[in-house]
Tab-separated table of C-alpha atoms in Angstrom:
chain	number	residue	atom	x	y	z
A	1	UNK	CA	129.332	-15.977	-32.024
A	2	UNK	CA	130.549	-17.247	-28.618
A	3	UNK	CA	133.968	-17.879	-30.180
A	4	UNK	CA	134.058	-14.415	-31.740
A	5	UNK	CA	132.964	-12.879	-28.447
A	6	UNK	CA	135.675	-14.666	-26.488
A	7	UNK	CA	138.310	-13.682	-29.025
A	8	UNK	CA	137.080	-10.068	-28.965
A	9	UNK	CA	137.284	-9.962	-25.187
A	10	UNK	CA	140.791	-11.443	-25.335
A	11	UNK	CA	141.814	-8.879	-27.939
A	12	UNK	CA	140.399	-6.015	-25.887
A	13	UNK	CA	142.296	-7.198	-22.819
A	14	UNK	CA	145.553	-7.478	-24.772
A	15	UNK	CA	145.025	-4.053	-26.350
A	16	UNK	CA	144.392	-2.577	-22.917
A	17	UNK	CA	147.627	-4.090	-21.623
A	18	UNK	CA	149.457	-2.636	-24.620
A	19	UNK	CA	147.912	0.768	-23.950
A	20	UNK	CA	148.928	0.574	-20.292
A	21	UNK	CA	152.523	-0.213	-21.253
A	22	UNK	CA	152.605	2.492	-23.896
A	23	UNK	CA	151.235	5.207	-21.636
A	24	UNK	CA	153.506	4.108	-18.795
A	25	UNK	CA	156.525	4.302	-21.081
A	26	UNK	CA	155.382	7.685	-22.373
A	27	UNK	CA	155.319	9.060	-18.831
A	28	UNK	CA	158.635	7.478	-17.792
A	29	UNK	CA	160.565	7.514	-21.080
A	30	UNK	CA	164.088	8.853	-20.505
A	31	UNK	CA	164.906	11.740	-22.836
A	32	UNK	CA	168.037	13.484	-23.913
A	33	UNK	CA	168.594	16.598	-21.845
A	34	UNK	CA	170.472	19.776	-22.555
A	35	UNK	CA	173.372	19.897	-20.072
A	36	UNK	CA	173.641	23.242	-18.341
A	37	UNK	CA	177.436	23.153	-18.286
A	38	UNK	CA	179.696	20.612	-19.947
A	39	UNK	CA	183.427	20.323	-19.470
A	40	UNK	CA	184.988	17.385	-21.238
A	41	UNK	CA	188.213	16.426	-22.922
A	42	UNK	CA	186.748	13.310	-24.507
A	43	UNK	CA	187.476	12.787	-28.176
A	44	UNK	CA	184.373	12.014	-30.219
A	45	UNK	CA	184.350	10.633	-33.765
A	46	UNK	CA	181.097	10.740	-35.722
A	47	UNK	CA	180.957	8.235	-38.601
A	48	UNK	CA	178.517	8.758	-41.468
A	49	UNK	CA	177.960	5.967	-44.035
A	50	UNK	CA	176.350	7.410	-47.161
A	51	UNK	CA	175.102	5.730	-50.321
A	52	UNK	CA	173.059	7.732	-52.817
A	53	UNK	CA	172.414	10.548	-50.340
A	54	UNK	CA	173.199	13.563	-52.532
A	55	UNK	CA	170.212	15.508	-51.211
A	56	UNK	CA	170.177	14.611	-47.524
A	57	UNK	CA	173.891	14.307	-46.685
A	58	UNK	CA	174.728	18.027	-47.038
A	59	UNK	CA	172.002	18.827	-44.505
A	60	UNK	CA	173.505	16.453	-41.961
A	61	UNK	CA	177.027	17.768	-42.576
A	62	UNK	CA	175.696	21.258	-41.970
A	63	UNK	CA	174.204	20.074	-38.671
A	64	UNK	CA	177.504	18.471	-37.665
A	65	UNK	CA	179.446	21.628	-38.477
A	66	UNK	CA	177.063	23.526	-36.201
A	67	UNK	CA	177.599	21.235	-33.186
A	68	UNK	CA	178.462	22.992	-29.944
A	69	UNK	CA	180.336	20.048	-28.428
A	70	UNK	CA	183.129	21.531	-26.238
A	71	UNK	CA	185.604	18.663	-26.656
A	72	UNK	CA	187.414	17.350	-29.706
A	73	UNK	CA	184.965	16.391	-32.453
A	74	UNK	CA	185.893	14.692	-35.720
A	75	UNK	CA	183.559	13.647	-38.514
A	76	UNK	CA	184.299	10.962	-41.098
A	77	UNK	CA	181.955	10.669	-44.067
A	78	UNK	CA	182.194	7.581	-46.278
A	79	UNK	CA	180.686	7.715	-49.740
A	80	UNK	CA	179.819	4.051	-50.257
A	81	UNK	CA	179.770	3.363	-54.011
A	82	UNK	CA	177.151	6.038	-54.622
A	83	UNK	CA	175.697	6.294	-58.111
A	84	UNK	CA	174.735	9.957	-57.784
A	85	UNK	CA	176.632	13.075	-56.747
A	86	UNK	CA	176.941	12.168	-53.068
A	87	UNK	CA	180.738	12.455	-53.004
A	88	UNK	CA	180.855	15.916	-54.576
A	89	UNK	CA	177.973	17.070	-52.393
A	90	UNK	CA	179.842	15.900	-49.283
A	91	UNK	CA	182.997	17.788	-50.270
A	92	UNK	CA	181.027	20.961	-50.946
A	93	UNK	CA	179.160	20.715	-47.648
A	94	UNK	CA	182.343	20.032	-45.654
A	95	UNK	CA	184.069	23.047	-47.152
A	96	UNK	CA	187.284	23.955	-45.366
A	97	UNK	CA	186.198	22.514	-42.024
A	98	UNK	CA	189.276	20.613	-40.797
A	99	UNK	CA	187.149	18.460	-38.475
A	100	UNK	CA	185.453	16.748	-41.417
A	101	UNK	CA	187.092	14.095	-43.574
A	102	UNK	CA	185.347	12.753	-46.669
A	103	UNK	CA	186.413	9.321	-47.925
A	104	UNK	CA	185.238	7.221	-50.842
A	105	UNK	CA	184.708	3.476	-51.121
A	106	UNK	CA	184.526	1.984	-54.610
A	107	UNK	CA	184.453	-1.703	-53.663
A	108	UNK	CA	181.380	-3.868	-53.045
A	109	UNK	CA	180.877	-5.404	-49.585
A	110	UNK	CA	182.989	-8.497	-48.859
A	111	UNK	CA	181.203	-11.858	-49.116
A	112	UNK	CA	178.973	-12.391	-46.087
A	113	UNK	CA	178.744	-8.677	-45.264
A	114	UNK	CA	175.822	-6.316	-45.739
A	115	UNK	CA	176.634	-2.949	-47.249
A	116	UNK	CA	175.803	-1.036	-44.054
A	117	UNK	CA	177.934	-3.226	-41.786
A	118	UNK	CA	180.872	-3.141	-44.205
A	119	UNK	CA	180.691	0.647	-44.438
A	120	UNK	CA	180.608	0.958	-40.643
A	121	UNK	CA	183.637	-1.344	-40.356
A	122	UNK	CA	185.563	0.824	-42.808
A	123	UNK	CA	184.556	3.964	-40.927
A	124	UNK	CA	185.647	2.483	-37.598
A	125	UNK	CA	189.029	1.551	-39.094
A	126	UNK	CA	189.462	5.157	-40.226
A	127	UNK	CA	188.335	6.465	-36.845
A	128	UNK	CA	190.899	4.417	-34.925
A	129	UNK	CA	193.766	4.817	-37.401
A	130	UNK	CA	196.554	7.118	-36.236
A	131	UNK	CA	196.383	9.963	-33.784
A	132	UNK	CA	194.997	9.864	-30.243
A	133	UNK	CA	192.387	7.113	-29.824
A	134	UNK	CA	188.741	8.118	-29.768
A	135	UNK	CA	186.865	7.917	-26.472
A	136	UNK	CA	183.435	7.869	-28.100
A	137	UNK	CA	182.427	6.678	-31.557
A	138	UNK	CA	179.023	7.436	-33.060
A	139	UNK	CA	177.362	6.177	-36.236
A	140	UNK	CA	174.807	8.505	-37.818
A	141	UNK	CA	172.814	7.797	-40.979
A	142	UNK	CA	173.058	10.356	-43.757
A	143	UNK	CA	169.328	11.200	-43.662
A	144	UNK	CA	169.376	12.135	-39.965
A	145	UNK	CA	169.051	15.722	-38.728
A	146	UNK	CA	170.666	16.942	-35.505
A	147	UNK	CA	170.130	19.931	-33.253
A	148	UNK	CA	173.324	21.905	-32.428
A	149	UNK	CA	173.656	20.272	-28.994
A	150	UNK	CA	172.719	16.715	-30.003
A	151	UNK	CA	176.259	15.319	-29.710
A	152	UNK	CA	176.861	17.072	-26.379
A	153	UNK	CA	173.604	15.774	-24.909
A	154	UNK	CA	174.206	12.209	-26.111
A	155	UNK	CA	177.778	12.055	-24.801
A	156	UNK	CA	176.532	13.336	-21.447
A	157	UNK	CA	173.822	10.650	-21.392
A	158	UNK	CA	176.317	7.926	-22.316
A	159	UNK	CA	178.598	8.854	-19.429
A	160	UNK	CA	175.826	9.612	-16.938
A	161	UNK	CA	174.419	6.108	-17.384
A	162	UNK	CA	177.780	4.335	-17.576
A	163	UNK	CA	176.612	2.525	-20.716
A	164	UNK	CA	178.483	1.014	-23.633
A	165	UNK	CA	175.798	2.183	-26.062
A	166	UNK	CA	173.206	4.927	-25.998
A	167	UNK	CA	170.606	5.081	-28.750
A	168	UNK	CA	168.649	8.351	-28.911
A	169	UNK	CA	165.509	7.211	-30.717
A	170	UNK	CA	164.989	9.774	-33.504
A	171	UNK	CA	161.727	11.519	-34.138
A	172	UNK	CA	160.426	9.812	-37.269
A	173	UNK	CA	159.287	12.393	-39.804
A	174	UNK	CA	156.475	11.179	-42.036
A	175	UNK	CA	154.871	13.233	-44.787
A	176	UNK	CA	153.261	10.810	-47.231
A	177	UNK	CA	150.197	8.714	-46.394
A	178	UNK	CA	152.222	5.481	-46.452
A	179	UNK	CA	154.797	6.913	-44.051
A	180	UNK	CA	152.168	8.161	-41.614
A	181	UNK	CA	150.459	4.792	-41.715
A	182	UNK	CA	153.512	2.598	-41.086
A	183	UNK	CA	156.407	4.582	-39.608
A	184	UNK	CA	154.784	4.965	-36.159
A	185	UNK	CA	154.816	1.158	-35.898
A	186	UNK	CA	158.573	1.307	-35.259
A	187	UNK	CA	158.267	2.930	-31.837
A	188	UNK	CA	154.887	1.289	-31.194
A	189	UNK	CA	156.500	-2.151	-31.493
A	190	UNK	CA	158.622	-1.724	-28.370
A	191	UNK	CA	156.576	0.895	-26.511
A	192	UNK	CA	153.607	-1.483	-26.319
A	193	UNK	CA	155.518	-4.666	-25.494
A	194	UNK	CA	158.176	-3.854	-22.921
A	195	UNK	CA	158.923	-1.598	-19.950
A	196	UNK	CA	161.672	0.685	-21.226
A	197	UNK	CA	163.018	1.634	-17.797
A	198	UNK	CA	163.411	-2.036	-16.849
A	199	UNK	CA	164.871	-2.932	-20.247
A	200	UNK	CA	167.512	-0.215	-19.856
A	201	UNK	CA	168.645	-1.744	-16.560
A	202	UNK	CA	168.671	-5.303	-17.891
A	203	UNK	CA	171.339	-7.235	-19.759
A	204	UNK	CA	168.798	-9.571	-21.364
A	205	UNK	CA	169.399	-9.665	-25.099
A	206	UNK	CA	165.682	-10.068	-25.830
A	207	UNK	CA	165.009	-6.676	-24.202
A	208	UNK	CA	167.559	-4.750	-26.257
A	209	UNK	CA	166.165	-1.977	-28.448
A	210	UNK	CA	168.253	0.093	-30.850
A	211	UNK	CA	167.872	2.207	-33.965
A	212	UNK	CA	170.793	2.358	-36.373
A	213	UNK	CA	169.957	5.916	-37.425
A	214	UNK	CA	172.014	7.143	-34.445
A	215	UNK	CA	174.155	4.897	-32.253
A	216	UNK	CA	176.757	6.265	-29.824
A	217	UNK	CA	179.282	3.820	-28.314
A	218	UNK	CA	181.919	3.936	-25.668
A	219	UNK	CA	184.846	3.379	-28.024
A	220	UNK	CA	186.619	0.883	-25.755
A	221	UNK	CA	183.485	-1.282	-25.417
A	222	UNK	CA	182.894	-1.124	-29.161
A	223	UNK	CA	186.408	-2.376	-29.854
A	224	UNK	CA	186.182	-5.114	-27.216
A	225	UNK	CA	183.335	-6.816	-29.068
A	226	UNK	CA	185.075	-6.482	-32.423
A	227	UNK	CA	183.026	-3.550	-33.687
A	228	UNK	CA	180.613	-4.445	-36.486
A	229	UNK	CA	182.357	-7.688	-37.359
A	230	UNK	CA	180.066	-9.911	-35.195
A	231	UNK	CA	177.021	-8.519	-37.059
A	232	UNK	CA	178.536	-8.585	-40.561
A	233	UNK	CA	175.659	-10.478	-42.211
A	234	UNK	CA	172.762	-9.129	-40.145
A	235	UNK	CA	170.098	-7.116	-41.951
A	236	UNK	CA	169.254	-5.559	-38.574
A	237	UNK	CA	172.811	-4.840	-37.504
A	238	UNK	CA	171.731	-2.129	-35.055
A	239	UNK	CA	169.682	-4.475	-32.892
A	240	UNK	CA	172.232	-7.272	-33.355
A	241	UNK	CA	175.149	-5.180	-32.104
A	242	UNK	CA	173.169	-4.113	-29.032
A	243	UNK	CA	172.601	-7.793	-28.256
A	244	UNK	CA	176.279	-8.595	-28.755
A	245	UNK	CA	177.167	-5.897	-26.229
A	246	UNK	CA	174.700	-7.291	-23.707
A	247	UNK	CA	176.026	-10.790	-24.284
A	248	UNK	CA	179.417	-9.439	-23.239
A	249	UNK	CA	177.991	-7.875	-20.078
A	250	UNK	CA	177.809	-4.334	-21.439
A	251	UNK	CA	174.818	-2.043	-20.857
A	252	UNK	CA	172.815	-0.568	-23.721
A	253	UNK	CA	170.350	2.253	-23.143
A	254	UNK	CA	167.462	3.618	-25.186
A	255	UNK	CA	166.312	7.220	-24.739
A	256	UNK	CA	164.025	9.514	-26.663
A	257	UNK	CA	166.006	11.786	-28.949
A	258	UNK	CA	163.011	14.017	-29.739
A	259	UNK	CA	164.080	17.633	-29.932
A	260	UNK	CA	167.650	16.586	-30.735
A	261	UNK	CA	167.481	13.927	-33.459
A	262	UNK	CA	165.079	13.443	-36.345
A	263	UNK	CA	164.924	11.367	-39.505
A	264	UNK	CA	162.749	10.847	-42.539
A	265	UNK	CA	163.594	7.335	-43.701
A	266	UNK	CA	161.481	7.022	-46.842
A	267	UNK	CA	159.945	9.403	-49.368
A	268	UNK	CA	157.283	7.265	-51.039
A	269	UNK	CA	155.563	3.883	-50.991
A	270	UNK	CA	158.107	2.226	-53.277
A	271	UNK	CA	161.062	3.145	-51.053
A	272	UNK	CA	159.129	2.225	-47.927
A	273	UNK	CA	158.194	-1.168	-49.326
A	274	UNK	CA	161.767	-1.945	-50.368
A	275	UNK	CA	163.088	-0.731	-47.022
A	276	UNK	CA	160.759	-2.889	-44.955
A	277	UNK	CA	160.811	-6.048	-47.047
A	278	UNK	CA	164.616	-6.251	-46.946
A	279	UNK	CA	164.516	-7.222	-43.252
A	280	UNK	CA	160.981	-8.249	-42.244
A	281	UNK	CA	161.651	-11.887	-43.144
A	282	UNK	CA	164.030	-11.982	-40.155
A	283	UNK	CA	161.803	-10.177	-37.672
A	284	UNK	CA	159.932	-13.040	-36.021
A	285	UNK	CA	162.143	-16.093	-36.294
A	286	UNK	CA	160.789	-17.513	-39.545
A	287	UNK	CA	157.423	-18.187	-41.121
A	288	UNK	CA	155.987	-19.914	-38.061
A	289	UNK	CA	156.914	-16.951	-35.882
A	290	UNK	CA	155.426	-14.536	-38.416
A	291	UNK	CA	152.180	-16.528	-38.454
A	292	UNK	CA	152.005	-16.432	-34.667
A	293	UNK	CA	152.569	-12.679	-34.612
A	294	UNK	CA	149.937	-12.195	-37.333
A	295	UNK	CA	147.388	-14.128	-35.281
A	296	UNK	CA	148.180	-12.183	-32.121
A	297	UNK	CA	148.041	-8.826	-33.903
A	298	UNK	CA	144.783	-9.716	-35.659
A	299	UNK	CA	143.102	-10.690	-32.387
A	300	UNK	CA	144.470	-7.650	-30.554
A	301	UNK	CA	144.129	-4.820	-33.072
A	302	UNK	CA	142.034	-5.967	-36.039
A	303	UNK	CA	139.198	-8.094	-34.651
A	304	UNK	CA	137.996	-5.523	-32.057
A	305	UNK	CA	137.788	-2.845	-34.770
A	306	UNK	CA	135.814	-5.150	-37.082
A	307	UNK	CA	133.435	-6.145	-34.281
A	308	UNK	CA	133.015	-2.478	-33.274
A	309	UNK	CA	131.682	-1.794	-36.785
A	310	UNK	CA	129.803	-4.999	-37.594
A	311	UNK	CA	128.875	-6.337	-34.159
A	312	UNK	CA	126.002	-5.508	-31.847
A	313	UNK	CA	125.179	-5.350	-28.169
A	314	UNK	CA	127.771	-6.289	-25.580
A	315	UNK	CA	130.333	-7.680	-28.024
A	316	UNK	CA	130.221	-4.448	-30.011
A	317	UNK	CA	130.898	-2.407	-26.878
A	318	UNK	CA	133.836	-4.663	-26.013
A	319	UNK	CA	135.160	-4.347	-29.548
A	320	UNK	CA	134.909	-0.569	-29.364
A	321	UNK	CA	136.842	-0.524	-26.109
A	322	UNK	CA	139.481	-2.778	-27.632
A	323	UNK	CA	139.784	-0.577	-30.702
A	324	UNK	CA	140.139	2.571	-28.574
A	325	UNK	CA	142.763	0.865	-26.423
A	326	UNK	CA	144.792	0.089	-29.553
A	327	UNK	CA	144.486	3.697	-30.671
A	328	UNK	CA	145.663	4.929	-27.270
A	329	UNK	CA	148.601	2.510	-27.317
A	330	UNK	CA	149.745	3.816	-30.684
A	331	UNK	CA	149.128	7.434	-29.708
A	332	UNK	CA	151.233	7.049	-26.566
A	333	UNK	CA	154.175	5.692	-28.530
A	334	UNK	CA	153.894	8.561	-31.020
A	335	UNK	CA	153.988	11.135	-28.235
A	336	UNK	CA	157.126	9.582	-26.771
A	337	UNK	CA	159.117	10.234	-29.943
A	338	UNK	CA	157.853	13.783	-30.436
A	339	UNK	CA	159.550	16.815	-28.936
A	340	UNK	CA	157.144	18.535	-26.533
A	341	UNK	CA	157.690	22.095	-27.769
A	342	UNK	CA	160.051	21.850	-30.715
A	343	UNK	CA	161.354	19.469	-33.319
A	344	UNK	CA	164.867	18.404	-34.114
A	345	UNK	CA	166.832	19.771	-37.059
A	346	UNK	CA	164.021	18.666	-39.313
A	347	UNK	CA	163.743	18.347	-43.058
A	348	UNK	CA	161.107	18.998	-45.650
A	349	UNK	CA	159.483	21.626	-43.462
A	350	UNK	CA	159.333	19.402	-40.390
A	351	UNK	CA	161.073	22.022	-38.240
A	352	UNK	CA	158.131	24.364	-38.672
A	353	UNK	CA	155.484	21.981	-37.423
A	354	UNK	CA	153.720	22.983	-34.248
A	355	UNK	CA	152.910	20.710	-31.359
A	356	UNK	CA	149.199	20.947	-32.189
A	357	UNK	CA	149.831	20.015	-35.816
A	358	UNK	CA	151.872	16.998	-34.714
A	359	UNK	CA	149.142	15.866	-32.348
A	360	UNK	CA	146.500	16.076	-35.080
A	361	UNK	CA	148.690	13.936	-37.324
A	362	UNK	CA	149.299	11.414	-34.551
A	363	UNK	CA	145.595	11.101	-33.716
A	364	UNK	CA	144.671	10.607	-37.366
A	365	UNK	CA	147.407	8.009	-37.787
A	366	UNK	CA	146.430	6.158	-34.620
A	367	UNK	CA	142.807	6.029	-35.740
A	368	UNK	CA	143.679	3.789	-38.695
A	369	UNK	CA	145.918	1.476	-36.694
A	370	UNK	CA	143.932	-1.647	-37.721
A	371	UNK	CA	144.596	-0.803	-41.370
A	372	UNK	CA	148.292	-0.316	-40.592
A	373	UNK	CA	148.323	-3.787	-39.023
A	374	UNK	CA	146.965	-5.322	-42.242
A	375	UNK	CA	149.427	-3.453	-44.470
A	376	UNK	CA	152.319	-4.397	-42.217
A	377	UNK	CA	151.292	-8.063	-42.382
A	378	UNK	CA	151.260	-7.804	-46.160
A	379	UNK	CA	154.810	-6.439	-46.124
A	380	UNK	CA	155.966	-9.349	-43.971
A	381	UNK	CA	154.453	-11.832	-46.441
A	382	UNK	CA	156.063	-9.933	-49.310
A	383	UNK	CA	159.416	-10.052	-47.528
A	384	UNK	CA	159.212	-13.822	-47.021
A	385	UNK	CA	158.328	-14.327	-50.704
A	386	UNK	CA	161.223	-12.166	-51.880
A	387	UNK	CA	163.537	-13.934	-49.460
A	388	UNK	CA	162.481	-17.341	-50.806
A	389	UNK	CA	163.070	-16.153	-54.377
A	390	UNK	CA	166.379	-14.537	-53.394
A	391	UNK	CA	165.302	-11.202	-54.886
A	392	UNK	CA	165.808	-8.946	-51.861
A	393	UNK	CA	167.863	-5.811	-52.466
A	394	UNK	CA	168.522	-2.384	-51.042
A	395	UNK	CA	169.765	0.579	-53.064
A	396	UNK	CA	170.442	-1.754	-55.982
A	397	UNK	CA	172.621	-4.071	-53.901
A	398	UNK	CA	171.317	-7.647	-53.779
A	399	UNK	CA	170.856	-9.077	-50.293
A	400	UNK	CA	171.877	-12.649	-50.960
A	401	UNK	CA	170.814	-15.486	-48.713
A	402	UNK	CA	173.643	-16.491	-46.402
A	403	UNK	CA	175.343	-19.763	-47.205
A	404	UNK	CA	177.822	-19.839	-44.336
A	405	UNK	CA	175.434	-20.122	-41.385
A	406	UNK	CA	175.527	-23.537	-39.767
A	407	UNK	CA	172.323	-25.254	-38.618
A	408	UNK	CA	173.394	-24.968	-34.991
A	409	UNK	CA	173.696	-21.198	-35.298
A	410	UNK	CA	170.250	-21.012	-36.897
A	411	UNK	CA	168.806	-22.865	-33.940
A	412	UNK	CA	170.540	-20.513	-31.514
A	413	UNK	CA	169.139	-17.496	-33.352
A	414	UNK	CA	165.616	-18.905	-33.131
A	415	UNK	CA	165.962	-19.533	-29.435
A	416	UNK	CA	166.748	-15.882	-28.836
A	417	UNK	CA	163.407	-14.798	-30.292
A	418	UNK	CA	160.698	-13.869	-27.814
A	419	UNK	CA	156.906	-13.303	-27.985
A	420	UNK	CA	157.550	-9.568	-27.907
A	421	UNK	CA	159.861	-9.791	-30.886
A	422	UNK	CA	157.726	-7.562	-33.068
A	423	UNK	CA	160.505	-5.164	-32.143
A	424	UNK	CA	163.291	-7.594	-33.094
A	425	UNK	CA	163.382	-6.526	-36.711
A	426	UNK	CA	161.344	-3.352	-36.569
A	427	UNK	CA	164.185	-1.178	-35.412
């Protein structure tokens, strides 16, 4: 019992620190803002990689056609070997809009490239080919929804901060039980482990946070680092490219995109499991790192909840406080990615949700945070097993183990991992 009590106290202290960070970030989190007046001649190219997105892609194209950006806006959609009607759906959605170009790729990714990185490389080549060079290049996933002024607000933020990359963190729509349980962990991972305002001012690679659902680059900075080529084999190319920029002395900035950008990543448990296991093996620097993170998470978020139910006396009170601190930490991160009075473009009825409805969902989700911790740990184990068996895949494309990484590079990659690297693979 003395050991359990000491561990419970330690967990409660750690959970309280996480809650303090989360609430502090919630209060200070920079958000996209609607510019009152915008006058710009900057040329913006929005690149959309799409594979098997017949249902969601037309919605995004509709959002892009409705953009109110006052400068020159071009959109390039790349159908990436889709097996459904994505290409035809893209053409129908684009209609006669001369700003939108729909291209098709029928070749698999080159050896050593992931499908996403290869598609982004192809899109960038199209964006910079011929005509006046782009000033800003953005990459938007096909399942993202945008408000009419999302591009305008993000360009303004990019220039206001003098950054090479701005990532408006999308509001994560979650409708199924599995989504509500696990999707909030994405923002929780960095909201509870780092000070966002300080991270945005830093060039430290370990403090970079990015979400590949929507990335907007200064085009010149993007080209200086070689675009997506340095992150060709990364399963978390969004975070990797932010680190490459910082390594080259370029600033990357994270802001809340709530009210402007939204996304529903997965529709059911099967898709969610496949989506998470494809990259979780890389999240914590190997099996040893995963074990360390498991232990820390169990002490911080699982043990206090167990003691609050099964314990007694003082240790039970401490466990209850620790559990509540974990709930508050998760709730704070959820609030930061939710629009205060409205939602972004929304899908599956998300646009009609009220603030009160969202808060009820967030509270219910936060209340089962210990369970989410256990399920997440199971997904990490599953990812390592699939990685060892070389059976990882995404959208029916095998994610083969790299054979061209030298031992010295592996060591360098491990050295860049940090104790807070629950966010390293999560986003």
